Amino acid sequence: MSEIQKTLSIIKPDAVERNLSEEIKSIFKKNGFEIIDEKKIKITKEEAEKFYLVHQSKPFYNELCSYLSSGPIIVMVLSKENAIIANRQLMGSTNPNDAEEGTIREKYGLSIDKNSVHGSDSIENAKKEIEFFFSN
Ligand code: UDP
Ligand code: MG
């Protein structure tokens, strides 16, 4: 089944810092995604902890939240047919060393933590994550 979906994408601090935002946005557009909302923000560690609450019990939680709040990020709502899975495919594996040729993380990711982009992993999480950043 295919349907037009929305998903949340984040260009993480490592990529914003290296001025890769425009290049990454153009990759999304080239791959048929429409950027229907976007903003550049810097979040607090407390906000990062809330956003990544599903990872609360993981050993990397604290560092992950420090990292996501360490510098400006670009949060975007992307839209496309089957956007959630399509974005996950375009991003590549969490660890850039395992990411498939041509994926964003393979191209730009520095390490398993500084992997340049975030993308929602399910319809339910996409909805929650879009609301988290774009509910005003
Ligand atoms: N992460 C990390 N160490 C790990 C696994 C994940 O630092 O061993 C970070 C990484 O930045 C990743 C984020 O935690 O993007 C969320 O992890 P998840 O497993 O949800 O990966 P993703 O959905 O981002 O591919
Ligand atoms: Mg995830």
Coordinates of N, CA, C and O and ligand atoms in Angstrom, one line a residue:
M1 N 0.8 -1.2 0.0 CA 0.0 0.0 0.0 C 0.9 1.3 0.0 O 1.9 1.3 0.6
S2 N 0.5 2.3 -0.7 CA 1.3 3.5 -0.7 C 0.4 4.7 -0.4 O -0.8 4.7 -0.8
E3 N 0.9 5.6 0.3 CA 0.1 6.8 0.7 C 1.1 7.9 0.9 O 2.3 7.7 1.3
I4 N 0.6 9.1 0.7 CA 1.4 10.3 1.0 C 1.5 10.4 2.6 O 0.5 10.4 3.3
Q5 N 2.8 10.5 3.0 CA 3.0 10.6 4.5 C 3.9 11.8 4.8 O 4.6 12.3 3.9
K6 N 3.9 12.2 6.1 CA 4.8 13.2 6.6 C 5.7 12.5 7.5 O 5.3 11.6 8.3
T7 N 7.0 13.0 7.5 CA 7.9 12.4 8.5 C 8.8 13.6 9.0 O 8.9 14.6 8.4
L8 N 9.4 13.4 10.2 CA 10.2 14.4 10.8 C 11.7 14.1 10.4 O 12.1 13.0 10.7
S9 N 12.4 15.1 9.9 CA 13.8 15.0 9.6 C 14.5 16.0 10.4 O 14.0 17.1 10.6
I10 N 15.7 15.7 11.0 CA 16.5 16.7 11.6 C 17.9 16.6 11.0 O 18.5 15.5 10.8
I11 N 18.4 17.8 10.6 CA 19.9 17.8 10.3 C 20.6 18.2 11.6 O 20.3 19.2 12.2
K12 N 21.4 17.2 12.0 CA 22.0 17.3 13.4 C 23.2 18.3 13.4 O 23.7 18.7 12.4
P13 N 23.6 18.6 14.7 CA 24.7 19.6 14.8 C 25.9 19.4 14.0 O 26.5 20.3 13.5
D14 N 26.3 18.1 13.9 CA 27.6 17.9 13.1 C 27.5 18.4 11.7 O 28.5 18.8 11.1
A15 N 26.3 18.2 11.1 CA 26.1 18.6 9.7 C 25.9 20.1 9.5 O 26.4 20.7 8.6
V16 N 25.1 20.6 10.4 CA 24.8 22.1 10.4 C 26.2 22.8 10.5 O 26.5 23.8 9.8
E17 N 27.0 22.4 11.5 CA 28.3 23.0 11.8 C 29.2 22.9 10.6 O 30.0 23.9 10.3
R18 N 29.1 21.9 9.8 CA 30.0 21.8 8.6 C 29.3 22.4 7.3 O 29.8 22.2 6.2
N19 N 28.2 23.2 7.5 CA 27.5 23.9 6.4 C 27.0 22.9 5.4 O 27.1 23.2 4.2
L20 N 26.5 21.8 5.8 CA 26.0 20.8 4.9 C 24.5 20.8 4.7 O 23.9 20.1 3.9
S21 N 23.8 21.8 5.4 CA 22.4 21.8 5.4 C 21.8 22.0 4.0 O 20.8 21.2 3.6
E22 N 22.3 22.9 3.2 CA 21.7 23.1 1.9 C 21.9 21.9 1.0 O 21.0 21.5 0.2
E23 N 23.1 21.3 1.1 CA 23.4 20.1 0.3 C 22.4 19.0 0.7 O 21.9 18.3 -0.2
I24 N 22.2 18.8 2.0 CA 21.3 17.7 2.4 C 19.9 18.0 2.0 O 19.2 17.1 1.5
K25 N 19.5 19.2 2.1 CA 18.1 19.6 1.7 C 17.9 19.3 0.2 O 16.9 18.8 -0.2
S26 N 18.9 19.6 -0.6 CA 18.8 19.4 -2.0 C 18.8 17.9 -2.3 O 18.1 17.5 -3.3
I27 N 19.4 17.1 -1.5 CA 19.3 15.6 -1.7 C 17.8 15.2 -1.4 O 17.3 14.4 -2.2
F28 N 17.2 15.7 -0.4 CA 15.8 15.4 -0.1 C 14.9 15.8 -1.3 O 14.1 15.0 -1.8
K29 N 15.1 17.0 -1.8 CA 14.3 17.5 -2.9 C 14.5 16.6 -4.2 O 13.6 16.2 -4.9
K30 N 15.8 16.3 -4.5 CA 16.1 15.5 -5.7 C 15.5 14.1 -5.6 O 15.2 13.5 -6.6
N31 N 15.3 13.6 -4.4 CA 14.6 12.3 -4.2 C 13.1 12.4 -4.0 O 12.5 11.5 -3.5
G32 N 12.6 13.5 -4.4 CA 11.1 13.6 -4.4 C 10.4 14.0 -3.1 O 9.2 14.0 -3.1
F33 N 11.2 14.4 -2.1 CA 10.6 14.9 -0.9 C 10.2 16.4 -1.0 O 11.0 17.2 -1.6
E34 N 9.1 16.8 -0.5 CA 8.8 18.2 -0.4 C 9.0 18.6 1.1 O 8.6 17.9 2.0
I35 N 9.7 19.7 1.3 CA 10.0 20.2 2.6 C 8.8 21.2 2.9 O 8.8 22.3 2.4
I36 N 7.9 20.7 3.7 CA 6.6 21.5 3.9 C 6.7 22.4 5.1 O 5.9 23.3 5.2
D37 N 7.7 22.2 6.0 CA 7.9 23.1 7.1 C 9.4 22.9 7.5 O 9.9 21.8 7.4
E38 N 10.0 24.0 8.0 CA 11.4 23.8 8.5 C 11.7 25.0 9.3 O 11.2 26.1 9.2
K39 N 12.6 24.8 10.3 CA 13.2 25.8 11.1 C 14.5 25.5 11.6 O 14.8 24.3 11.9
K40 N 15.4 26.5 11.8 CA 16.7 26.3 12.4 C 16.5 26.7 13.9 O 16.1 27.8 14.2
I41 N 16.9 25.8 14.8 CA 16.7 26.1 16.2 C 17.9 25.5 17.0 O 18.6 24.7 16.5
K42 N 18.0 25.9 18.3 CA 18.9 25.2 19.2 C 18.1 24.8 20.4 O 17.3 25.6 20.9
I43 N 18.1 23.5 20.7 CA 17.3 23.0 21.8 C 18.1 22.9 23.1 O 19.3 22.8 23.0
T44 N 17.4 22.8 24.2 CA 18.1 22.6 25.5 C 18.3 21.1 25.7 O 17.6 20.3 25.0
K45 N 19.1 20.8 26.6 CA 19.3 19.4 26.9 C 18.0 18.7 27.4 O 17.7 17.6 27.1
E46 N 17.3 19.5 28.2 CA 16.0 18.9 28.7 C 15.0 18.6 27.5 O 14.3 17.6 27.5
E47 N 15.0 19.5 26.5 CA 14.2 19.2 25.3 C 14.7 18.0 24.6 O 13.9 17.2 24.1
A48 N 16.0 17.9 24.5 CA 16.6 16.7 23.8 C 16.2 15.4 24.6 O 15.8 14.4 24.0
E49 N 16.2 15.5 25.9 CA 15.9 14.3 26.7 C 14.4 13.9 26.5 O 14.1 12.7 26.4
K50 N 13.6 14.9 26.3 CA 12.1 14.6 26.0 C 12.0 14.0 24.6 O 11.2 13.1 24.4
F51 N 12.7 14.6 23.7 CA 12.6 14.1 22.3 C 13.0 12.7 22.2 O 12.4 11.8 21.5
Y52 N 14.1 12.3 22.9 CA 14.7 11.0 22.8 C 14.3 10.1 23.9 O 15.0 9.1 24.2
L53 N 13.2 10.4 24.5 CA 12.7 9.6 25.7 C 12.7 8.1 25.5 O 13.0 7.3 26.4
V54 N 12.4 7.7 24.2 CA 12.4 6.2 23.9 C 13.7 5.5 24.2 O 13.8 4.3 24.3
H55 N 14.8 6.4 24.2 CA 16.1 5.8 24.4 C 16.6 6.0 25.8 O 17.8 5.7 26.1
Q56 N 15.7 6.4 26.7 CA 16.1 6.6 28.1 C 17.0 5.6 28.8 O 17.8 5.9 29.5
S57 N 16.7 4.3 28.5 CA 17.4 3.3 29.2 C 18.7 2.8 28.5 O 19.4 2.0 28.9
K58 N 19.0 3.5 27.3 CA 20.2 3.1 26.6 C 21.4 3.7 27.2 O 21.4 4.8 27.7
P59 N 22.6 3.0 27.1 CA 23.8 3.6 27.6 C 24.3 4.9 27.0 O 25.0 5.7 27.6
F60 N 23.8 5.1 25.7 CA 24.2 6.3 25.0 C 23.3 7.5 25.2 O 23.5 8.6 24.6
Y61 N 22.2 7.3 26.0 CA 21.2 8.4 26.1 C 21.7 9.7 26.6 O 21.4 10.8 25.9
N62 N 22.5 9.8 27.6 CA 23.0 11.0 28.1 C 23.9 11.8 27.1 O 23.6 13.0 26.8
E63 N 24.8 11.1 26.5 CA 25.6 11.7 25.5 C 24.9 12.1 24.2 O 25.1 13.2 23.6
L64 N 23.9 11.3 23.9 CA 23.0 11.6 22.7 C 22.3 12.9 23.0 O 22.2 13.8 22.1
C65 N 21.8 13.1 24.2 CA 21.0 14.3 24.5 C 21.9 15.6 24.6 O 21.5 16.6 24.1
S66 N 23.1 15.4 25.1 CA 24.1 16.5 25.2 C 24.4 16.9 23.7 O 24.5 18.1 23.4
Y67 N 24.6 15.9 22.9 CA 25.0 16.1 21.5 C 23.9 16.9 20.7 O 24.2 17.9 20.1
L68 N 22.7 16.4 20.8 CA 21.6 17.0 20.0 C 21.4 18.5 20.5 O 20.9 19.3 19.7
S69 N 21.7 18.8 21.7 CA 21.5 20.1 22.2 C 22.8 21.0 22.1 O 22.9 22.1 22.7
S70 N 23.8 20.5 21.5 CA 25.2 21.1 21.5 C 25.3 22.3 20.5 O 26.2 23.0 20.6
G71 N 24.4 22.3 19.5 CA 24.5 23.4 18.5 C 23.2 23.4 17.7 O 22.3 22.6 17.9
P72 N 23.2 24.4 16.8 CA 21.9 24.5 16.0 C 21.6 23.3 15.2 O 22.5 22.5 14.7
I73 N 20.3 23.0 15.0 CA 19.8 21.9 14.2 C 18.8 22.5 13.2 O 18.2 23.5 13.5
I74 N 18.5 21.7 12.2 CA 17.4 22.1 11.3 C 16.3 21.0 11.4 O 16.6 19.8 11.1
V75 N 15.2 21.4 11.8 CA 14.1 20.4 11.9 C 13.1 20.7 10.7 O 12.8 21.8 10.4
M76 N 12.7 19.6 10.1 CA 11.9 19.7 8.8 C 10.8 18.7 8.8 O 11.0 17.5 9.3
V77 N 9.7 19.1 8.2 CA 8.6 18.1 7.9 C 8.8 17.8 6.5 O 8.7 18.7 5.6
L78 N 9.0 16.5 6.2 CA 9.1 16.1 4.8 C 7.9 15.3 4.4 O 7.3 14.6 5.2
S79 N 7.5 15.5 3.1 CA 6.3 14.8 2.6 C 6.6 14.1 1.3 O 7.4 14.6 0.5
K80 N 6.1 12.9 1.2 CA 6.3 12.1 -0.1 C 5.5 10.8 0.1 O 5.0 10.5 1.2
E81 N 5.3 10.1 -1.0 CA 4.7 8.8 -0.9 C 5.6 7.9 0.0 O 6.8 7.8 -0.2
N82 N 5.0 7.3 1.0 CA 5.7 6.4 1.9 C 6.9 7.1 2.5 O 8.0 6.5 2.6
A83 N 6.8 8.4 2.9 CA 7.9 9.2 3.3 C 8.7 8.6 4.4 O 9.9 8.8 4.5
I84 N 8.1 7.9 5.3 CA 8.8 7.4 6.5 C 9.9 6.4 6.2 O 11.1 6.6 6.5
I85 N 9.5 5.4 5.4 CA 10.5 4.4 5.0 C 11.4 4.9 4.0 O 12.6 4.6 4.0
A86 N 10.9 5.8 3.1 CA 11.7 6.4 2.0 C 12.9 7.2 2.6 O 14.0 7.2 2.2
N87 N 12.5 7.9 3.7 CA 13.5 8.8 4.4 C 14.5 7.9 5.1 O 15.8 8.1 5.0
R88 N 14.1 6.8 5.7 CA 15.0 5.9 6.4 C 16.0 5.3 5.4 O 17.2 5.1 5.7
Q89 N 15.5 5.0 4.2 CA 16.4 4.4 3.2 C 17.4 5.4 2.7 O 18.5 5.1 2.6
L90 N 16.9 6.6 2.5 CA 17.8 7.7 2.0 C 18.9 8.0 3.1 O 20.0 8.4 2.7
M91 N 18.5 8.0 4.3 CA 19.4 8.3 5.4 C 20.5 7.2 5.5 O 21.7 7.5 5.8
G92 N 20.2 5.9 5.4 CA 21.1 4.8 5.6 C 21.2 4.4 7.0 O 20.6 5.0 7.9
S93 N 22.0 3.4 7.3 CA 22.1 2.8 8.6 C 22.6 3.8 9.7 O 23.3 4.7 9.3
T94 N 22.2 3.5 10.9 CA 22.6 4.4 12.0 C 24.1 4.6 12.1 O 24.6 5.7 12.3
N95 N 24.9 3.5 11.9 CA 26.3 3.6 11.9 C 26.8 3.9 10.4 O 26.6 3.1 9.6
P96 N 27.3 5.1 10.2 CA 27.8 5.5 8.8 C 28.7 4.4 8.2 O 28.7 4.3 7.0
N97 N 29.4 3.7 9.0 CA 30.3 2.6 8.5 C 29.5 1.5 7.8 O 30.1 0.8 7.0
D98 N 28.3 1.3 8.2 CA 27.4 0.3 7.6 C 26.5 0.8 6.6 O 25.7 0.1 6.0
A99 N 26.4 2.2 6.4 CA 25.4 2.8 5.6 C 25.7 2.5 4.1 O 26.9 2.5 3.7
E100 N 24.7 2.2 3.4 CA 24.7 1.9 2.0 C 25.3 3.1 1.2 O 25.0 4.2 1.5
E101 N 26.0 2.7 0.1 CA 26.5 3.7 -0.9 C 25.5 4.7 -1.3 O 24.3 4.3 -1.6
G102 N 25.8 5.9 -1.3 CA 24.9 7.0 -1.8 C 23.9 7.5 -0.7 O 23.1 8.4 -1.0
T103 N 23.9 6.9 0.4 CA 23.0 7.4 1.5 C 23.6 8.6 2.2 O 24.8 8.9 2.1
I104 N 22.7 9.4 2.8 CA 23.2 10.6 3.5 C 24.2 10.3 4.6 O 25.2 11.0 4.7
R105 N 24.0 9.3 5.4 CA 24.9 9.0 6.4 C 26.2 8.4 5.9 O 27.3 8.7 6.5
E106 N 26.1 7.7 4.8 CA 27.4 7.2 4.2 C 28.2 8.4 3.7 O 29.4 8.4 3.8
K107 N 27.5 9.4 3.1 CA 28.2 10.5 2.6 C 28.8 11.4 3.6 O 29.9 11.9 3.5
Y108 N 28.0 11.7 4.7 CA 28.3 12.8 5.6 C 28.6 12.4 7.0 O 29.1 13.1 7.8
G109 N 28.1 11.2 7.4 CA 28.2 10.8 8.8 C 29.6 10.6 9.3 O 30.5 10.2 8.5
L110 N 29.9 11.0 10.5 CA 31.2 11.0 11.0 C 31.4 9.7 11.9 O 32.5 9.2 12.0
S111 N 30.4 9.3 12.6 CA 30.4 8.2 13.6 C 29.0 7.8 13.9 O 28.1 8.5 13.5
I112 N 28.9 6.8 14.7 CA 27.6 6.3 15.1 C 26.7 7.3 15.8 O 25.5 7.4 15.7
D113 N 27.4 8.2 16.6 CA 26.6 9.3 17.2 C 26.5 10.5 16.4 O 25.4 11.1 16.3
K114 N 27.5 10.9 15.7 CA 27.5 12.1 14.8 C 27.2 11.6 13.4 O 28.0 11.7 12.5
N115 N 25.9 11.2 13.2 CA 25.5 10.6 12.0 C 24.6 11.5 11.1 O 23.9 11.1 10.2
S116 N 24.7 12.8 11.4 CA 24.2 13.9 10.5 C 22.7 14.1 10.4 O 22.3 15.2 10.2
V117 N 21.9 13.0 10.4 CA 20.5 13.2 10.3 C 19.7 12.3 11.2 O 20.2 11.2 11.6
H118 N 18.5 12.7 11.5 CA 17.5 11.9 12.2 C 16.3 11.7 11.3 O 16.0 12.6 10.5
G119 N 15.6 10.6 11.4 CA 14.4 10.4 10.7 C 13.4 9.6 11.5 O 13.8 8.6 12.1
S120 N 12.1 9.9 11.5 CA 11.1 9.1 12.2 C 11.1 7.7 11.7 O 11.4 7.5 10.5
D121 N 10.8 6.8 12.6 CA 10.9 5.4 12.2 C 9.5 4.7 12.1 O 9.4 3.5 11.8
S122 N 8.4 5.4 12.4 CA 7.1 4.8 12.3 C 6.0 5.9 12.1 O 6.3 7.1 12.4
I123 N 4.9 5.5 11.7 CA 3.8 6.5 11.5 C 3.5 7.2 12.8 O 3.4 8.4 12.9
E124 N 3.4 6.4 13.9 CA 3.1 6.9 15.2 C 4.2 7.9 15.7 O 3.9 9.0 16.2
N125 N 5.4 7.5 15.5 CA 6.5 8.4 16.0 C 6.6 9.6 15.1 O 7.0 10.7 15.6
A126 N 6.4 9.5 13.8 CA 6.4 10.7 12.9 C 5.4 11.7 13.4 O 5.7 12.9 13.5
K127 N 4.2 11.3 13.8 CA 3.2 12.2 14.2 C 3.6 12.9 15.5 O 3.5 14.1 15.7
K128 N 4.1 12.1 16.5 CA 4.6 12.6 17.8 C 5.7 13.6 17.6 O 5.7 14.7 18.2
E129 N 6.7 13.2 16.7 CA 7.9 14.1 16.5 C 7.5 15.4 15.8 O 8.1 16.4 16.1
I130 N 6.6 15.3 14.8 CA 6.2 16.5 14.1 C 5.5 17.5 15.1 O 5.8 18.7 15.2
E131 N 4.6 16.9 16.0 CA 4.0 17.7 17.0 C 4.9 18.3 18.0 O 4.8 19.4 18.4
F132 N 5.9 17.5 18.3 CA 6.9 18.0 19.3 C 7.6 19.3 18.8 O 7.7 20.2 19.6
F133 N 7.9 19.4 17.5 CA 8.6 20.6 17.1 C 7.7 21.6 16.4 O 8.1 22.8 16.3
F134 N 6.5 21.2 15.9 CA 5.7 22.2 15.1 C 4.3 22.4 15.6 O 3.4 22.7 14.8
S135 N 4.1 22.3 16.9 CA 2.7 22.5 17.4 C 2.5 23.9 17.9 O 1.4 24.3 18.3
N136 N 3.6 24.7 18.0 CA 3.6 26.1 18.5 C 3.4 26.2 20.0 O 3.1 25.4 20.7
Ligands
UDP1 N1 23.3 6.4 18.9 C1 24.5 6.4 19.5 N2 25.1 5.2 19.8 C2 24.5 4.0 19.5 C3 23.3 4.0 18.9 C4 22.7 5.2 18.6 O1 25.1 7.4 19.8 O2 25.1 2.9 19.8 C5 22.7 7.7 18.6 C6 22.7 8.0 17.1 O3 22.9 9.4 16.9 C7 21.4 7.6 16.6 C8 20.5 8.0 17.8 O4 21.3 7.7 18.9 O5 21.0 8.3 15.4 C9 19.2 7.3 17.9 O6 19.4 5.9 17.8 P1 18.5 5.0 16.9 O7 18.8 3.6 17.3 O8 17.1 5.4 17.0 O9 19.1 5.2 15.4 P2 18.4 6.0 14.2 O10 16.9 5.8 14.3 O11 18.8 7.4 14.3 O12 19.0 5.4 13.0
MG2 MG 15.6 6.1 15.8

